Amino acid sequence: MIFVEFDLAGAEWVVVAYLSGDKNMIDVVESGKSPHVATAGLISSAPEELILAEHKVVGSITNPTEIAALRVEYLPDLLDLQEKDAIFLPRSMSLRQMGKKSNHGLNYGMKFRRAALEWEILEGEAAPIVEYYSTVAYPGIREWWKAVVAQLKKDRTLTNCFGRKVRLLGEWGNDLFDQAYSFTPQSTVVDICLQAMCKAYEDPDIANVDWRLGAQVHDSLMIQMPIFDWTVVEHVCAKIIEYMRPDIEYNNYKFKLGVDMKIGLNWGDMRSVKKVEEIRAVYEELVASAAQAEEPAAAELEVEQKQHHPALEGPQVLSS
């Protein structure tokens, strides 16, 4: 049995790029740049090579004292730029981590106090990050927020590109606005997954194939199927990817979302696959690795059994 997961990773961020029409965001999407590195560069003005170098050294460390010591020892060029007021440098995370947290949290109106709480940093450190994200890095986001609020004033109704509508009747204020900002990106992504699931299930071309839906989790689908014919496995996966990449249009921008694929022998241990044609090779590697892991375990079990049951070591002569 093989498990295959199809994930619209980073999809909401891509949808926001075209909803907002922000040139910087669209450039990141269409250029294939790393969104986290690009965002870090736009917020901080630090060059990409230093952002990547710092990430290798700092990684996911969050202790300001430890980060400062690592920068002094390994990243003097970064500190030189900070001293010249040429860049903004966060205290409690690497530049790339700052970009990642910003991309995941700041498209829907989150304020700096909540950001500080969720990121577990000081409010004074969170405030400039939140401010720079929507003023320096991606100013088009604020224009999109204004457009969403203007639509709420008309009839409190929002509609995504698939025609799904929502009417928001909550108390007028920031909580209502934040809910409204998230509706279109989030509903677009989940609607794609739901439609892909239904289309794959109804597709007569793969209807007689023994594949089953294992889970649908917001922006991903997971299927399971036996390994009996690799051409069939590849065909089913190609079909699902096709259905998860429909044409989308917002603000006269037409685009498709990317799909990340993972496979595994169980859902808890999945490995990335770049192309459908690579599934078989990666699967065989997983099987081989599992077999190697089982051999030492089987040997240990045999030794343990012999220790507790000496009779297992060979025939025994019983005295009368």
Short mmCIF file of C-alpha atoms in Angstrom, two decimals:
data_model
loop_
_atom_site.label_atom_id
_atom_site.label_comp_id
_atom_site.label_asym_id
_atom_site.label_seq_id
_atom_site.Cartn_x
_atom_site.Cartn_y
_atom_site.Cartn_z
CA MET A 1 0.00 0.00 0.00
CA ILE A 2 1.27 3.47 -0.90
CA PHE A 3 0.15 6.80 0.56
CA VAL A 4 0.30 9.89 -1.67
CA GLU A 5 -0.37 13.43 -0.44
CA PHE A 6 -1.11 16.39 -2.71
CA ASP A 7 -0.59 19.72 -0.97
CA LEU A 8 -1.35 23.25 -2.16
CA ALA A 9 1.56 24.52 -0.06
CA GLY A 10 1.77 28.30 0.23
CA ALA A 11 -1.36 28.60 -1.90
CA GLU A 12 -3.12 31.25 0.19
CA TRP A 13 -0.10 33.54 -0.09
CA VAL A 14 -0.17 33.17 -3.88
CA VAL A 15 -3.89 33.96 -3.98
CA VAL A 16 -3.29 37.09 -1.87
CA ALA A 17 -0.61 38.20 -4.33
CA TYR A 18 -3.11 38.32 -7.20
CA LEU A 19 -6.02 39.54 -5.07
CA SER A 20 -3.95 42.50 -3.89
CA GLY A 21 -2.23 43.03 -7.23
CA ASP A 22 0.94 43.83 -5.31
CA LYS A 23 3.82 43.94 -7.78
CA ASN A 24 6.41 42.68 -5.32
CA MET A 25 4.32 39.68 -4.31
CA ILE A 26 3.48 38.78 -7.89
CA ASP A 27 7.16 39.07 -8.82
CA VAL A 28 8.07 36.62 -6.04
CA VAL A 29 5.42 34.16 -7.22
CA GLU A 30 6.22 34.33 -10.92
CA SER A 31 10.00 34.40 -10.54
CA GLY A 32 10.06 31.23 -8.46
CA LYS A 33 11.98 32.93 -5.65
CA SER A 34 11.74 31.62 -2.09
CA PRO A 35 8.88 33.67 -0.57
CA HIS A 36 10.44 33.60 2.90
CA VAL A 37 13.83 34.82 1.69
CA ALA A 38 12.24 37.43 -0.59
CA THR A 39 10.02 38.77 2.19
CA ALA A 40 12.96 38.91 4.58
CA GLY A 41 14.91 40.91 2.01
CA LEU A 42 12.08 43.36 1.37
CA ILE A 43 11.42 43.96 5.08
CA SER A 44 15.06 44.23 6.14
CA SER A 45 16.82 45.46 2.96
CA ALA A 46 19.46 42.77 3.62
CA PRO A 47 20.95 41.09 0.53
CA GLU A 48 19.81 37.55 -0.26
CA GLU A 49 23.25 35.99 0.17
CA LEU A 50 23.48 37.28 3.75
CA ILE A 51 19.94 36.13 4.55
CA LEU A 52 20.82 32.61 3.41
CA ALA A 53 24.18 32.68 5.20
CA GLU A 54 22.54 33.77 8.44
CA HIS A 55 19.88 31.07 8.15
CA LYS A 56 22.57 28.40 7.97
CA VAL A 57 24.14 29.74 11.16
CA VAL A 58 21.08 30.78 13.18
CA GLY A 59 18.41 28.39 11.86
CA SER A 60 15.41 28.30 14.19
CA ILE A 61 17.20 29.58 17.31
CA THR A 62 15.11 32.13 19.22
CA ASN A 63 17.43 33.09 22.10
CA PRO A 64 18.53 36.71 21.44
CA THR A 65 21.83 36.31 23.33
CA GLU A 66 22.77 33.20 21.39
CA ILE A 67 21.76 34.77 18.08
CA ALA A 68 23.80 37.90 18.82
CA ALA A 69 26.88 35.80 19.63
CA LEU A 70 26.54 33.79 16.41
CA ARG A 71 26.22 36.98 14.35
CA VAL A 72 29.34 38.45 15.93
CA GLU A 73 31.34 35.30 15.26
CA TYR A 74 30.10 34.30 11.82
CA LEU A 75 28.23 37.26 10.29
CA PRO A 76 30.24 40.48 10.73
CA ASP A 77 29.08 41.81 7.35
CA LEU A 78 25.48 41.65 8.54
CA LEU A 79 26.31 43.61 11.69
CA ASP A 80 28.24 46.19 9.67
CA LEU A 81 25.12 46.89 7.62
CA GLN A 82 23.04 47.15 10.78
CA GLU A 83 25.45 49.69 12.29
CA LYS A 84 25.15 51.81 9.15
CA ASP A 85 21.32 51.71 9.49
CA ALA A 86 21.25 50.02 6.09
CA ILE A 87 19.16 47.06 7.25
CA PHE A 88 16.64 46.03 9.89
CA LEU A 89 17.74 43.04 11.95
CA PRO A 90 15.36 41.16 14.31
CA ARG A 91 16.66 40.21 17.75
CA SER A 92 14.89 36.91 18.36
CA MET A 93 14.96 35.12 15.02
CA SER A 94 16.88 34.86 11.78
CA LEU A 95 15.94 37.07 8.87
CA ARG A 96 14.49 34.09 6.99
CA GLN A 97 12.41 33.09 10.02
CA MET A 98 11.13 36.66 10.14
CA GLY A 99 10.08 36.34 6.49
CA LYS A 100 8.42 32.99 7.12
CA LYS A 101 6.45 34.16 10.15
CA SER A 102 5.40 37.31 8.30
CA ASN A 103 4.19 35.39 5.26
CA HIS A 104 2.17 33.02 7.40
CA GLY A 105 0.65 35.60 9.70
CA LEU A 106 0.42 39.11 8.29
CA ASN A 107 -1.82 38.93 5.21
CA TYR A 108 -5.06 39.06 7.17
CA GLY A 109 -4.63 42.16 9.28
CA MET A 110 -2.85 40.78 12.33
CA LYS A 111 -1.62 43.60 14.61
CA PHE A 112 1.78 43.77 16.28
CA ARG A 113 0.57 42.88 19.79
CA ARG A 114 -0.93 39.62 18.60
CA ALA A 115 2.15 38.96 16.46
CA ALA A 116 4.38 39.46 19.50
CA LEU A 117 2.23 37.05 21.50
CA GLU A 118 2.16 34.35 18.82
CA TRP A 119 5.82 34.70 17.87
CA GLU A 120 6.88 34.98 21.53
CA ILE A 121 8.90 38.14 21.01
CA LEU A 122 8.80 41.66 22.45
CA GLU A 123 6.16 44.04 21.11
CA GLY A 124 8.91 46.50 20.25
CA GLU A 125 10.48 43.91 17.96
CA ALA A 126 7.18 42.83 16.41
CA ALA A 127 5.92 46.34 15.65
CA PRO A 128 8.40 47.28 12.88
CA ILE A 129 8.11 43.83 11.26
CA VAL A 130 4.33 44.12 11.04
CA GLU A 131 4.56 47.72 9.80
CA TYR A 132 7.23 47.07 7.15
CA TYR A 133 5.44 43.99 5.79
CA SER A 134 2.44 45.97 4.50
CA THR A 135 4.13 49.31 3.83
CA VAL A 136 7.62 48.52 2.54
CA ALA A 137 7.50 44.91 1.37
CA TYR A 138 3.95 44.57 0.02
CA PRO A 139 2.09 47.91 0.05
CA GLY A 140 -0.58 46.51 -2.27
CA ILE A 141 -1.96 44.53 0.65
CA ARG A 142 -3.28 47.67 2.35
CA GLU A 143 -5.07 48.69 -0.84
CA TRP A 144 -6.67 45.24 -0.98
CA TRP A 145 -7.77 45.57 2.65
CA LYS A 146 -9.42 48.89 1.78
CA ALA A 147 -11.23 47.28 -1.13
CA VAL A 148 -12.51 44.46 1.11
CA VAL A 149 -13.85 46.93 3.68
CA ALA A 150 -15.49 48.95 0.90
CA GLN A 151 -17.25 45.80 -0.31
CA LEU A 152 -18.46 45.07 3.21
CA LYS A 153 -19.97 48.55 3.38
CA LYS A 154 -22.03 47.81 0.27
CA ASP A 155 -23.78 44.60 1.29
CA ARG A 156 -21.45 42.72 3.67
CA THR A 157 -21.16 40.01 1.02
CA LEU A 158 -17.93 38.59 -0.41
CA THR A 159 -17.61 36.19 -3.36
CA ASN A 160 -14.66 34.04 -4.39
CA CYS A 161 -13.67 33.11 -7.94
CA PHE A 162 -15.80 29.94 -7.83
CA GLY A 163 -18.95 31.91 -7.01
CA ARG A 164 -19.06 30.95 -3.34
CA LYS A 165 -20.57 33.76 -1.28
CA VAL A 166 -20.43 34.65 2.39
CA ARG A 167 -22.37 37.35 4.22
CA LEU A 168 -20.61 38.63 7.33
CA LEU A 169 -22.99 40.09 9.91
CA GLY A 170 -20.65 40.51 12.87
CA GLU A 171 -20.03 43.72 14.79
CA TRP A 172 -18.34 46.35 12.64
CA GLY A 173 -14.66 46.59 13.49
CA ASN A 174 -11.25 44.97 13.19
CA ASP A 175 -12.42 41.46 14.06
CA LEU A 176 -14.95 41.59 11.24
CA PHE A 177 -12.36 42.99 8.82
CA ASP A 178 -9.80 40.31 9.68
CA GLN A 179 -12.44 37.64 9.05
CA ALA A 180 -13.25 39.23 5.71
CA TYR A 181 -9.61 39.45 4.60
CA SER A 182 -9.15 35.71 5.12
CA PHE A 183 -12.35 34.53 3.43
CA THR A 184 -11.39 34.73 -0.23
CA PRO A 185 -7.87 33.21 -0.03
CA GLN A 186 -8.90 30.45 2.35
CA SER A 187 -12.15 29.57 0.59
CA THR A 188 -10.40 29.55 -2.78
CA VAL A 189 -7.87 26.98 -1.59
CA VAL A 190 -10.34 24.70 0.17
CA ASP A 191 -12.79 24.88 -2.76
CA ILE A 192 -10.03 23.73 -5.11
CA CYS A 193 -9.37 20.71 -2.88
CA LEU A 194 -13.06 19.85 -2.58
CA GLN A 195 -13.66 20.16 -6.32
CA ALA A 196 -10.55 18.10 -7.10
CA MET A 197 -11.74 15.39 -4.72
CA CYS A 198 -15.17 15.23 -6.38
CA LYS A 199 -13.83 15.35 -9.93
CA ALA A 200 -11.33 12.58 -9.25
CA TYR A 201 -14.01 10.44 -7.63
CA GLU A 202 -16.37 10.96 -10.59
CA ASP A 203 -13.71 10.54 -13.31
CA PRO A 204 -14.66 7.41 -15.34
CA ASP A 205 -11.06 7.08 -16.47
CA ILE A 206 -9.96 6.05 -12.95
CA ALA A 207 -13.28 4.92 -11.53
CA ASN A 208 -12.40 1.22 -11.70
CA VAL A 209 -8.96 1.65 -10.13
CA ASP A 210 -8.50 0.60 -6.50
CA TRP A 211 -7.60 3.98 -5.01
CA ARG A 212 -9.20 5.53 -1.95
CA LEU A 213 -9.31 8.96 -0.41
CA GLY A 214 -7.57 8.87 2.96
CA ALA A 215 -8.05 12.48 4.09
CA GLN A 216 -8.91 15.99 3.00
CA VAL A 217 -7.30 18.64 5.22
CA HIS A 218 -7.99 22.22 4.11
CA ASP A 219 -5.31 22.59 1.42
CA SER A 220 -4.36 18.95 0.84
CA LEU A 221 -5.65 15.57 -0.27
CA MET A 222 -4.20 12.21 0.73
CA ILE A 223 -4.96 8.98 -1.13
CA GLN A 224 -3.92 5.39 -0.65
CA MET A 225 -3.68 2.63 -3.22
CA PRO A 226 -2.03 -0.75 -3.67
CA ILE A 227 1.05 -1.21 -5.83
CA PHE A 228 0.02 -3.45 -8.67
CA ASP A 229 0.84 -1.47 -11.80
CA TRP A 230 3.05 1.62 -11.70
CA THR A 231 1.54 3.05 -14.87
CA VAL A 232 -1.84 3.05 -13.12
CA VAL A 233 -0.41 4.68 -9.98
CA GLU A 234 1.22 7.41 -12.05
CA HIS A 235 -1.97 7.91 -14.07
CA VAL A 236 -4.15 8.37 -10.96
CA CYS A 237 -1.67 10.82 -9.43
CA ALA A 238 -1.41 12.82 -12.65
CA LYS A 239 -5.20 13.09 -12.77
CA ILE A 240 -5.47 14.38 -9.21
CA ILE A 241 -2.73 16.95 -9.80
CA GLU A 242 -4.59 18.12 -12.91
CA TYR A 243 -7.78 18.62 -10.89
CA MET A 244 -5.91 20.46 -8.13
CA ARG A 245 -4.55 22.99 -10.62
CA PRO A 246 -7.62 24.62 -12.18
CA ASP A 247 -7.43 28.02 -13.85
CA ILE A 248 -8.05 30.81 -11.34
CA GLU A 249 -8.73 34.46 -12.08
CA TYR A 250 -8.66 37.48 -9.78
CA ASN A 251 -8.33 41.11 -10.87
CA ASN A 252 -7.77 40.02 -14.49
CA TYR A 253 -4.81 37.88 -13.41
CA LYS A 254 -5.09 34.27 -14.58
CA PHE A 255 -2.95 31.75 -12.72
CA LYS A 256 -2.65 28.21 -11.36
CA LEU A 257 -1.49 27.08 -7.95
CA GLY A 258 1.43 24.74 -7.44
CA VAL A 259 0.99 21.25 -5.98
CA ASP A 260 3.60 19.62 -3.73
CA MET A 261 3.52 15.83 -3.68
CA LYS A 262 4.70 13.43 -0.98
CA ILE A 263 4.61 9.64 -0.72
CA GLY A 264 5.15 7.18 2.08
CA LEU A 265 4.43 3.77 3.54
CA ASN A 266 2.39 5.54 6.23
CA TRP A 267 0.98 9.03 6.68
CA GLY A 268 3.40 9.85 9.49
CA ASP A 269 6.51 9.39 7.36
CA MET A 270 6.18 11.02 3.94
CA ARG A 271 8.89 11.93 1.46
CA SER A 272 8.74 14.72 -1.14
CA VAL A 273 8.49 13.83 -4.82
CA LYS A 274 8.97 16.44 -7.53
CA LYS A 275 7.43 14.55 -10.45
CA VAL A 276 4.86 11.80 -10.86
CA GLU A 277 7.45 9.76 -12.75
CA GLU A 278 9.69 9.72 -9.65
CA ILE A 279 7.11 8.06 -7.39
CA ARG A 280 8.23 4.50 -8.10
CA ALA A 281 11.93 5.16 -7.44
CA VAL A 282 11.20 6.94 -4.15
CA TYR A 283 8.78 4.19 -3.10
CA GLU A 284 11.40 1.53 -3.72
CA GLU A 285 13.89 3.52 -1.62
CA LEU A 286 11.35 3.67 1.21
CA VAL A 287 10.75 -0.06 1.06
CA ALA A 288 14.49 -0.76 1.07
CA SER A 289 15.03 1.57 4.05
CA ALA A 290 12.18 -0.07 5.95
CA ALA A 291 13.65 -3.51 5.29
CA GLN A 292 17.07 -2.42 6.55
CA ALA A 293 15.50 -0.96 9.69
CA GLU A 294 13.61 -4.18 10.36
CA GLU A 295 16.69 -6.43 10.16
CA PRO A 296 18.44 -5.07 13.32
CA ALA A 297 15.11 -4.99 15.14
CA ALA A 298 14.45 -8.65 14.25
CA ALA A 299 17.96 -9.62 15.39
CA GLU A 300 17.52 -7.80 18.72
CA LEU A 301 14.18 -9.51 19.25
CA GLU A 302 15.75 -12.92 18.60
CA VAL A 303 18.52 -12.27 21.14
CA GLU A 304 16.00 -11.09 23.71
CA GLN A 305 13.88 -14.19 23.19
CA LYS A 306 16.89 -16.47 23.66
CA GLN A 307 17.83 -14.67 26.87
CA HIS A 308 14.39 -15.20 28.34
CA HIS A 309 13.83 -18.63 26.78
CA PRO A 310 17.13 -20.64 26.73
CA ALA A 311 15.33 -23.56 25.11
CA LEU A 312 15.21 -21.52 21.90
CA GLU A 313 19.01 -21.78 21.52
CA GLY A 314 18.91 -25.48 20.64
CA PRO A 315 17.69 -28.90 21.73
CA GLN A 316 17.88 -29.55 25.46
CA VAL A 317 18.36 -32.95 27.17
CA LEU A 318 15.94 -33.43 30.00
CA SER A 319 16.96 -35.63 32.95
CA SER A 320 14.53 -38.30 33.98
#
